[in-house]
Coordinates of C-alpha atoms in Angstrom, one line a residue:
M26 CA 101.7 -35.7 -21.6
A27 CA 100.7 -39.6 -22.1
L28 CA 103.1 -42.2 -23.1
R29 CA 102.5 -43.5 -27.0
G30 CA 104.7 -46.2 -28.3
T31 CA 105.2 -47.4 -32.2
N32 CA 104.8 -50.6 -33.7
Q33 CA 108.5 -50.1 -35.8
E34 CA 110.4 -52.1 -35.2
F35 CA 113.2 -49.7 -35.1
G36 CA 111.4 -48.3 -31.8
R37 CA 111.8 -51.8 -29.8
P38 CA 114.3 -50.2 -27.2
Y39 CA 111.9 -46.8 -26.8
N40 CA 108.8 -49.3 -26.1
R41 CA 111.1 -50.9 -23.7
R42 CA 111.6 -48.0 -21.6
I43 CA 107.4 -46.6 -22.5
V44 CA 106.0 -49.9 -20.8
L45 CA 108.9 -49.4 -17.8
E46 CA 108.2 -46.2 -17.1
T47 CA 104.2 -47.1 -17.1
I48 CA 104.8 -49.7 -15.0
R49 CA 106.4 -47.1 -12.5
L50 CA 104.3 -44.4 -13.0
E51 CA 100.5 -46.8 -12.7
A52 CA 101.9 -50.3 -10.1
P53 CA 100.4 -52.3 -9.9
I54 CA 99.1 -52.8 -13.8
A55 CA 98.3 -55.3 -15.9
R56 CA 99.6 -55.5 -19.8
G57 CA 96.4 -55.3 -20.8
E58 CA 96.0 -52.1 -19.2
I59 CA 100.0 -50.9 -20.8
A60 CA 98.2 -52.1 -23.7
R61 CA 95.6 -49.7 -23.5
K62 CA 97.8 -46.5 -21.9
V63 CA 101.0 -47.2 -24.4
G64 CA 98.5 -47.5 -27.6
L65 CA 100.5 -51.0 -27.9
T66 CA 99.2 -54.4 -29.3
V67 CA 98.7 -57.1 -24.6
Q68 CA 101.2 -59.3 -27.9
T69 CA 104.0 -56.5 -28.0
V70 CA 103.4 -55.3 -24.3
S71 CA 103.4 -59.9 -23.3
T72 CA 106.7 -59.9 -24.9
I73 CA 108.8 -56.5 -23.7
I74 CA 107.1 -57.5 -20.1
R75 CA 109.3 -60.8 -20.5
E76 CA 112.2 -59.1 -21.4
L77 CA 112.0 -56.5 -19.3
E78 CA 111.3 -59.9 -16.2
L79 CA 114.6 -62.3 -17.6
Q80 CA 116.7 -59.2 -17.1
G81 CA 115.1 -58.8 -13.5
F82 CA 114.2 -54.9 -13.7
V83 CA 110.1 -55.7 -12.9
M84 CA 107.6 -58.5 -11.3
G85 CA 104.6 -60.1 -11.2
S86 CA 101.8 -61.0 -8.8
R87 CA 98.6 -62.2 -9.1
E88 CA 95.1 -60.4 -7.2
A89 CA 93.6 -62.5 -5.0
P90 CA 90.7 -65.3 -6.5
K91 CA 87.4 -63.7 -7.8
G92 CA 85.3 -65.6 -9.1
R93 CA 85.7 -68.0 -12.9
G94 CA 89.0 -67.7 -14.6
L95 CA 92.0 -66.7 -12.9
P96 CA 92.5 -63.4 -12.1
R97 CA 95.1 -61.0 -13.4
T98 CA 98.7 -60.5 -12.2
N99 CA 99.7 -57.5 -11.6
L100 CA 102.7 -55.2 -12.5
T101 CA 105.8 -53.8 -10.2
L102 CA 109.3 -53.2 -10.5
N103 CA 111.7 -54.8 -8.7
P104 CA 113.0 -52.5 -6.5
E105 CA 116.9 -54.6 -6.5
G106 CA 116.9 -54.4 -10.7
G107 CA 119.4 -52.3 -10.7
F108 CA 120.8 -49.4 -8.3
A109 CA 122.6 -46.5 -9.4
I110 CA 125.2 -43.8 -7.2
G111 CA 124.4 -40.7 -6.8
L112 CA 126.4 -38.1 -5.5
H113 CA 125.6 -33.6 -3.9
V114 CA 128.5 -31.6 -3.8
T115 CA 128.4 -28.5 -1.1
P116 CA 130.6 -26.4 0.2
I117 CA 131.0 -27.6 2.8
G118 CA 131.5 -31.6 1.8
V119 CA 130.7 -34.6 -1.1
S120 CA 128.3 -36.6 -0.2
A121 CA 127.6 -40.2 -1.7
A122 CA 123.4 -42.1 -2.1
L123 CA 123.1 -45.6 -3.6
V124 CA 119.9 -46.0 -4.7
N125 CA 117.6 -48.7 -5.5
L126 CA 115.3 -49.0 -9.2
A127 CA 112.2 -47.9 -6.4
G128 CA 113.9 -45.0 -5.1
K129 CA 115.4 -45.8 -1.6
I130 CA 118.3 -45.2 -0.6
V131 CA 120.5 -48.4 0.2
G132 CA 123.4 -46.2 2.2
T133 CA 124.9 -43.0 2.0
R134 CA 128.0 -41.5 3.7
H135 CA 128.5 -37.4 4.3
H136 CA 132.9 -37.1 3.2
P137 CA 133.0 -33.4 5.2
M138 CA 135.6 -31.2 2.7
S139 CA 136.8 -27.7 4.5
R140 CA 137.4 -26.5 1.0
V141 CA 135.9 -28.4 -2.0
S142 CA 137.9 -27.6 -4.8
P143 CA 137.8 -30.1 -7.5
E144 CA 142.2 -31.5 -6.7
A145 CA 141.2 -32.7 -3.7
T146 CA 137.5 -33.8 -4.8
F147 CA 138.2 -36.0 -7.3
P148 CA 140.0 -38.5 -5.1
V149 CA 136.4 -38.4 -2.6
F150 CA 134.6 -39.4 -6.1
E151 CA 136.1 -43.0 -6.6
A152 CA 136.3 -43.7 -2.5
L153 CA 132.8 -43.5 -2.8
I154 CA 131.9 -44.7 -5.8
A155 CA 133.7 -47.6 -4.5
E156 CA 132.2 -47.3 -0.6
M157 CA 129.0 -47.2 -2.2
S158 CA 129.2 -50.1 -5.5
A159 CA 129.9 -52.7 -2.6
L160 CA 126.8 -52.6 -1.3
R161 CA 125.7 -54.2 -4.0
P162 CA 128.4 -56.2 -5.9
D163 CA 126.3 -58.0 -7.3
G164 CA 123.8 -55.8 -7.9
R165 CA 123.5 -54.2 -11.9
M166 CA 124.4 -50.2 -11.6
L167 CA 123.0 -47.9 -14.3
G168 CA 124.7 -45.2 -13.6
I169 CA 126.3 -42.4 -11.6
G170 CA 124.8 -39.0 -11.3
V171 CA 126.0 -35.6 -10.0
A172 CA 124.2 -33.1 -8.6
M173 CA 126.0 -29.8 -8.4
P174 CA 125.2 -26.2 -6.9
G175 CA 123.8 -23.9 -9.8
P176 CA 124.0 -20.9 -10.8
S177 CA 126.9 -22.0 -13.6
D178 CA 128.8 -20.5 -15.4
V179 CA 127.7 -16.3 -13.9
D180 CA 131.0 -14.8 -12.8
S181 CA 129.2 -11.9 -10.4
M182 CA 127.3 -15.8 -8.9
S183 CA 129.3 -19.2 -8.9
F184 CA 131.9 -18.4 -8.7
V185 CA 132.5 -16.2 -5.1
G186 CA 130.5 -16.3 -1.7
P187 CA 129.9 -18.7 1.3
T188 CA 127.0 -21.0 -1.3
T189 CA 129.9 -21.9 -4.3
L190 CA 132.6 -23.3 -5.0
E191 CA 135.4 -22.0 -6.0
G192 CA 137.7 -23.6 -8.3
W193 CA 135.3 -25.2 -10.1
K194 CA 135.5 -22.6 -13.1
G195 CA 135.7 -24.1 -16.7
I196 CA 135.8 -27.4 -14.7
A197 CA 133.5 -30.9 -17.3
V198 CA 132.9 -33.1 -13.9
G199 CA 131.1 -35.2 -16.2
E200 CA 133.0 -36.3 -18.5
R201 CA 136.2 -35.8 -16.7
L202 CA 134.3 -37.9 -13.6
A203 CA 133.9 -40.4 -17.0
E204 CA 136.7 -41.0 -17.6
A205 CA 137.6 -42.7 -14.2
N206 CA 134.4 -45.0 -14.3
V207 CA 132.9 -47.8 -16.5
L208 CA 130.1 -46.7 -16.0
P209 CA 128.1 -44.4 -17.3
V210 CA 128.0 -40.5 -16.0
F211 CA 125.0 -37.9 -15.2
A212 CA 126.5 -34.8 -14.1
G213 CA 123.7 -31.6 -13.7
A214 CA 122.4 -28.8 -11.3
E215 CA 121.0 -29.5 -7.5
L216 CA 118.3 -27.4 -8.7
G217 CA 117.3 -30.1 -11.2
A218 CA 118.5 -33.8 -9.3
V219 CA 116.5 -32.2 -6.6
A220 CA 113.3 -32.0 -8.5
L221 CA 113.3 -34.8 -11.4
G222 CA 114.2 -36.9 -7.7
E223 CA 110.5 -35.7 -6.0
R224 CA 108.5 -35.9 -9.3
L225 CA 109.8 -39.7 -9.4
Y226 CA 110.3 -40.8 -6.1
G227 CA 108.6 -38.3 -3.7
A228 CA 105.7 -35.8 -2.9
G229 CA 106.2 -34.4 -6.1
R230 CA 104.4 -37.8 -8.0
D231 CA 101.0 -36.4 -7.3
F232 CA 101.5 -33.7 -8.7
R233 CA 101.5 -32.9 -12.0
A234 CA 103.1 -29.9 -12.6
F235 CA 104.7 -27.9 -8.9
Y236 CA 107.2 -25.7 -7.8
Y237 CA 110.3 -26.7 -5.9
I238 CA 112.3 -24.8 -3.8
Y239 CA 115.3 -26.3 -2.3
F240 CA 116.5 -25.0 0.9
G241 CA 120.6 -25.7 1.2
V242 CA 123.1 -23.7 1.9
G243 CA 121.8 -20.9 -0.2
L244 CA 118.6 -21.1 -1.8
G245 CA 117.6 -22.1 -5.1
G246 CA 114.2 -23.5 -7.1
A247 CA 112.7 -25.3 -10.1
A248 CA 109.4 -25.4 -12.0
T249 CA 107.9 -28.4 -13.6
V250 CA 106.2 -28.6 -16.8
Q251 CA 103.3 -30.4 -17.2
D252 CA 104.6 -34.2 -19.0
G253 CA 106.8 -33.5 -14.7
T254 CA 110.5 -32.8 -17.6
V255 CA 112.7 -29.9 -15.7
L256 CA 112.8 -26.4 -16.5
R257 CA 116.2 -25.1 -16.0
G258 CA 116.5 -22.1 -18.9
V259 CA 119.0 -22.5 -22.0
Y260 CA 122.3 -22.3 -20.0
G261 CA 120.3 -24.1 -16.9
N262 CA 120.0 -21.7 -14.7
A263 CA 116.5 -21.1 -13.9
G264 CA 114.9 -21.4 -10.9
E265 CA 117.3 -19.4 -9.4
I266 CA 115.1 -17.4 -7.4
G267 CA 118.1 -17.3 -3.9
H268 CA 119.5 -14.0 -6.2
L269 CA 115.5 -11.9 -6.2
P270 CA 116.2 -8.8 -4.5
L271 CA 113.0 -9.1 -2.0
V272 CA 114.5 -6.7 0.5
P273 CA 114.9 -2.7 -0.6
G274 CA 118.3 -2.0 0.8
G275 CA 118.8 -5.3 2.5
D276 CA 122.5 -7.8 3.4
P277 CA 125.0 -6.9 0.8
C278 CA 124.8 -10.8 -1.3
P279 CA 127.9 -11.7 -2.3
C280 CA 127.1 -11.7 -5.5
G281 CA 127.1 -7.2 -5.7
N282 CA 122.7 -6.8 -5.0
R283 CA 121.6 -6.1 -1.9
G284 CA 118.8 -8.0 0.3
C285 CA 119.4 -11.2 -2.1
L286 CA 115.9 -13.9 -1.1
E287 CA 119.1 -16.9 0.2
R288 CA 120.3 -13.8 2.3
Y289 CA 117.3 -14.4 5.0
V290 CA 116.0 -17.5 3.8
S291 CA 119.3 -20.2 3.1
R292 CA 121.2 -22.8 5.8
D293 CA 123.4 -20.4 6.2
A294 CA 121.5 -17.4 7.0
L295 CA 120.1 -19.1 9.8
D296 CA 124.1 -20.2 11.0
R297 CA 124.9 -17.4 10.8
R298 CA 122.1 -16.1 12.8
L299 CA 123.9 -19.3 15.2
K300 CA 127.1 -18.1 14.9
A301 CA 126.7 -14.6 16.2
V302 CA 125.1 -15.8 19.6
D303 CA 127.2 -19.0 20.4
P304 CA 130.1 -20.2 17.8
T305 CA 129.7 -23.9 18.6
A306 CA 126.3 -24.5 17.6
T307 CA 124.8 -26.5 14.3
I308 CA 121.9 -25.8 12.4
E309 CA 120.8 -29.6 13.3
T310 CA 120.6 -28.7 16.8
A311 CA 119.0 -25.4 16.8
L312 CA 115.7 -26.2 17.7
T313 CA 116.5 -27.3 20.5
E314 CA 120.0 -24.7 21.6
H315 CA 118.9 -22.4 21.0
L316 CA 114.6 -22.3 20.0
D317 CA 114.3 -18.3 20.3
V318 CA 117.5 -17.4 17.3
V319 CA 115.7 -19.9 15.1
D320 CA 112.3 -18.0 15.5
A321 CA 113.6 -14.9 15.8
W322 CA 115.8 -15.8 12.1
I323 CA 111.9 -17.1 10.8
A324 CA 109.7 -13.5 12.2
E325 CA 112.7 -11.9 9.6
A326 CA 112.8 -15.0 6.8
A327 CA 109.4 -15.8 6.5
P328 CA 107.9 -12.8 5.0
V329 CA 110.1 -12.1 2.7
L330 CA 109.7 -16.1 1.9
R331 CA 106.2 -14.8 1.2
S332 CA 106.3 -12.4 -1.1
A333 CA 108.7 -14.6 -2.7
I334 CA 106.1 -17.7 -2.6
A335 CA 103.1 -15.1 -4.3
T336 CA 106.1 -14.3 -7.0
I337 CA 106.3 -18.1 -8.2
E338 CA 102.9 -18.8 -7.6
N339 CA 102.1 -15.9 -10.0
L340 CA 105.2 -17.0 -12.9
F341 CA 105.0 -21.0 -12.9
D342 CA 101.1 -21.4 -11.4
P343 CA 101.8 -24.7 -10.1
E344 CA 99.6 -27.1 -8.9
T345 CA 101.7 -26.4 -4.8
I346 CA 105.3 -25.2 -3.6
V347 CA 107.2 -28.3 -2.0
I348 CA 109.0 -27.1 -0.1
G349 CA 112.4 -30.0 1.0
G350 CA 116.3 -29.0 1.5
L351 CA 119.2 -29.4 4.6
A352 CA 116.9 -29.5 7.1
S353 CA 115.4 -31.1 9.5
D354 CA 111.2 -31.4 8.9
A355 CA 110.7 -29.9 11.9
L356 CA 112.9 -27.0 10.9
L357 CA 111.7 -26.2 7.5
E358 CA 107.8 -27.5 9.0
R359 CA 108.1 -24.7 11.3
L360 CA 108.9 -21.5 8.9
I361 CA 106.2 -22.8 6.4
A362 CA 104.0 -22.4 9.5
G363 CA 105.5 -19.1 9.8
T364 CA 104.7 -17.8 6.6
E365 CA 100.6 -17.8 7.5
P366 CA 98.3 -16.4 5.8
L367 CA 100.3 -16.6 2.8
M368 CA 99.7 -13.5 0.4
H369 CA 97.1 -13.4 -2.9
S370 CA 98.5 -14.6 -6.1
V371 CA 96.7 -17.1 -9.4
A372 CA 97.1 -20.1 -6.6
E373 CA 93.9 -18.8 -5.0
R374 CA 91.7 -21.1 -6.8
R375 CA 88.0 -21.7 -5.9
G376 CA 87.7 -25.1 -5.2
R377 CA 91.3 -25.7 -4.4
T378 CA 91.9 -28.6 -2.4
T379 CA 95.7 -28.6 -2.8
P380 CA 97.7 -27.2 -0.6
R381 CA 99.5 -24.4 -1.6
L382 CA 103.1 -25.6 -0.1
T383 CA 104.2 -29.0 1.0
L384 CA 106.2 -30.6 2.7
S385 CA 109.4 -32.5 0.1
S386 CA 108.4 -36.7 1.3
N387 CA 112.4 -36.5 -0.1
G388 CA 113.9 -35.4 3.4
R389 CA 117.6 -34.4 4.2
D390 CA 119.1 -36.9 1.4
A391 CA 115.9 -35.2 -1.5
V392 CA 119.0 -33.8 -3.6
L393 CA 121.0 -37.7 -3.5
R394 CA 118.2 -39.3 -4.8
G395 CA 117.9 -36.9 -7.6
A396 CA 121.5 -36.8 -8.6
A397 CA 120.7 -40.7 -8.3
A398 CA 117.4 -39.4 -10.6
L399 CA 120.0 -38.6 -12.7
A400 CA 121.3 -41.4 -14.1
I401 CA 118.1 -43.9 -13.6
S402 CA 116.5 -41.5 -15.9
G403 CA 119.8 -41.0 -18.3
A404 CA 120.1 -44.9 -18.6
L405 CA 115.9 -46.4 -18.1
S406 CA 113.7 -43.3 -19.0
P407 CA 111.0 -42.7 -22.8
R408 CA 113.0 -39.5 -23.9
F409 CA 116.2 -41.0 -23.3
G410 CA 115.9 -44.2 -25.1
L411 CA 118.0 -45.0 -28.1
L412 CA 115.0 -44.5 -30.2
F413 CA 117.4 -43.6 -33.4
A414 CA 120.1 -45.3 -32.4
G415 CA 122.0 -47.5 -35.3
E416 CA 121.2 -51.6 -35.0
E417 CA 124.5 -52.5 -33.6
E418 CA 124.1 -50.0 -30.2
R419 CA 120.0 -51.1 -30.2
T420 CA 121.4 -54.7 -29.0
D421 CA 124.7 -53.7 -27.7
R422 CA 124.3 -50.6 -25.7
D423 CA 120.6 -50.2 -24.9
P424 CA 121.4 -51.6 -20.2
I425 CA 117.8 -52.8 -20.2
M426 CA 119.2 -56.1 -22.6
T427 CA 122.6 -55.7 -21.7
G428 CA 123.8 -53.9 -19.1
P429 CA 125.8 -50.8 -19.1
A430 CA 129.1 -51.3 -21.2
K431 CA 131.0 -48.3 -22.2
K432 CA 130.9 -44.8 -21.3
E433 CA 128.9 -42.3 -22.3
V434 CA 128.1 -38.6 -20.8
A435 CA 124.6 -36.2 -20.7
A436 CA 125.2 -32.8 -19.5

């Protein structure tokens, strides 16, 4: 869906975001091209560009002279123009990252925990937020994004088993975290966050629509629709493919079913097989110390994943399926290779030039980058622009013009 501005005065905050988003997606790009793409006059775009340059969000550079006249000025994002803190909660601990406006991770920290309870976790949040903020003490902090595992509020899946968090039922993470912070807080499911991060900063930039398979402690997925948004469903649980019962009479799952996908394809599935051979074994060293176990696991897991891939393709018809998560590229590449040959599906189009499976370019930090993207999008993207805000809100609350001055929460 094309981004289009409005020439009505009350739409100025929205227009700033349209222009900023166009620069992010199309950079390097000149003022005239921006005006043509968003449907605004060159004069209006030039005024907005001056505002964005003064605020440090964008910067320009002239092309090399090619003839008569002044060479055009190309605009790009200023990576140091803003920062967001990403937090990722998992059953094995909490991770944090400081991410700049261009999606580059400035620094990370992982805090391992044996029991990730709300009482133990919120103090860890505060310590990690302080540590990440200290990496750029004079930087413009746009907000805090928190990625939580799912599915949410499903009794049989959300609160039992090794892939879920116990004690978090009914906890309003965003609201509670916002009470202790002056920055806006944006909380969401890890599947939506990781797909958004891939769309903004990873391999997803090259595709209009893709499906993301997240290889975490469990297994999940998320689909992006044509305008780059993430399909999350009525209750935010769309994409929980880990609980697809694909193996009749298979391994029992904590959800109460048997043969669920994530019992075979997940970090937990591989870890259980490693621990059965060597209680001290880790996934990080599995390829060098227990390659035989890894290969045996792939031989069992790949056929199940192959069936899931055909199901995803037939349901969503994506340009590609991106695979990433809490595993090394080498391990995921080995798993992807094990799925060949892929099953027949609607993805087998004549003249197809894109691969059916694509390895994430965000690596193990995909969710952290995605959690920060929740905050960056929440503060700056056109979708969350202040198009219908009152005059006072447009001048005082627009972080593009003044920086985030008040606490806000987005679920």
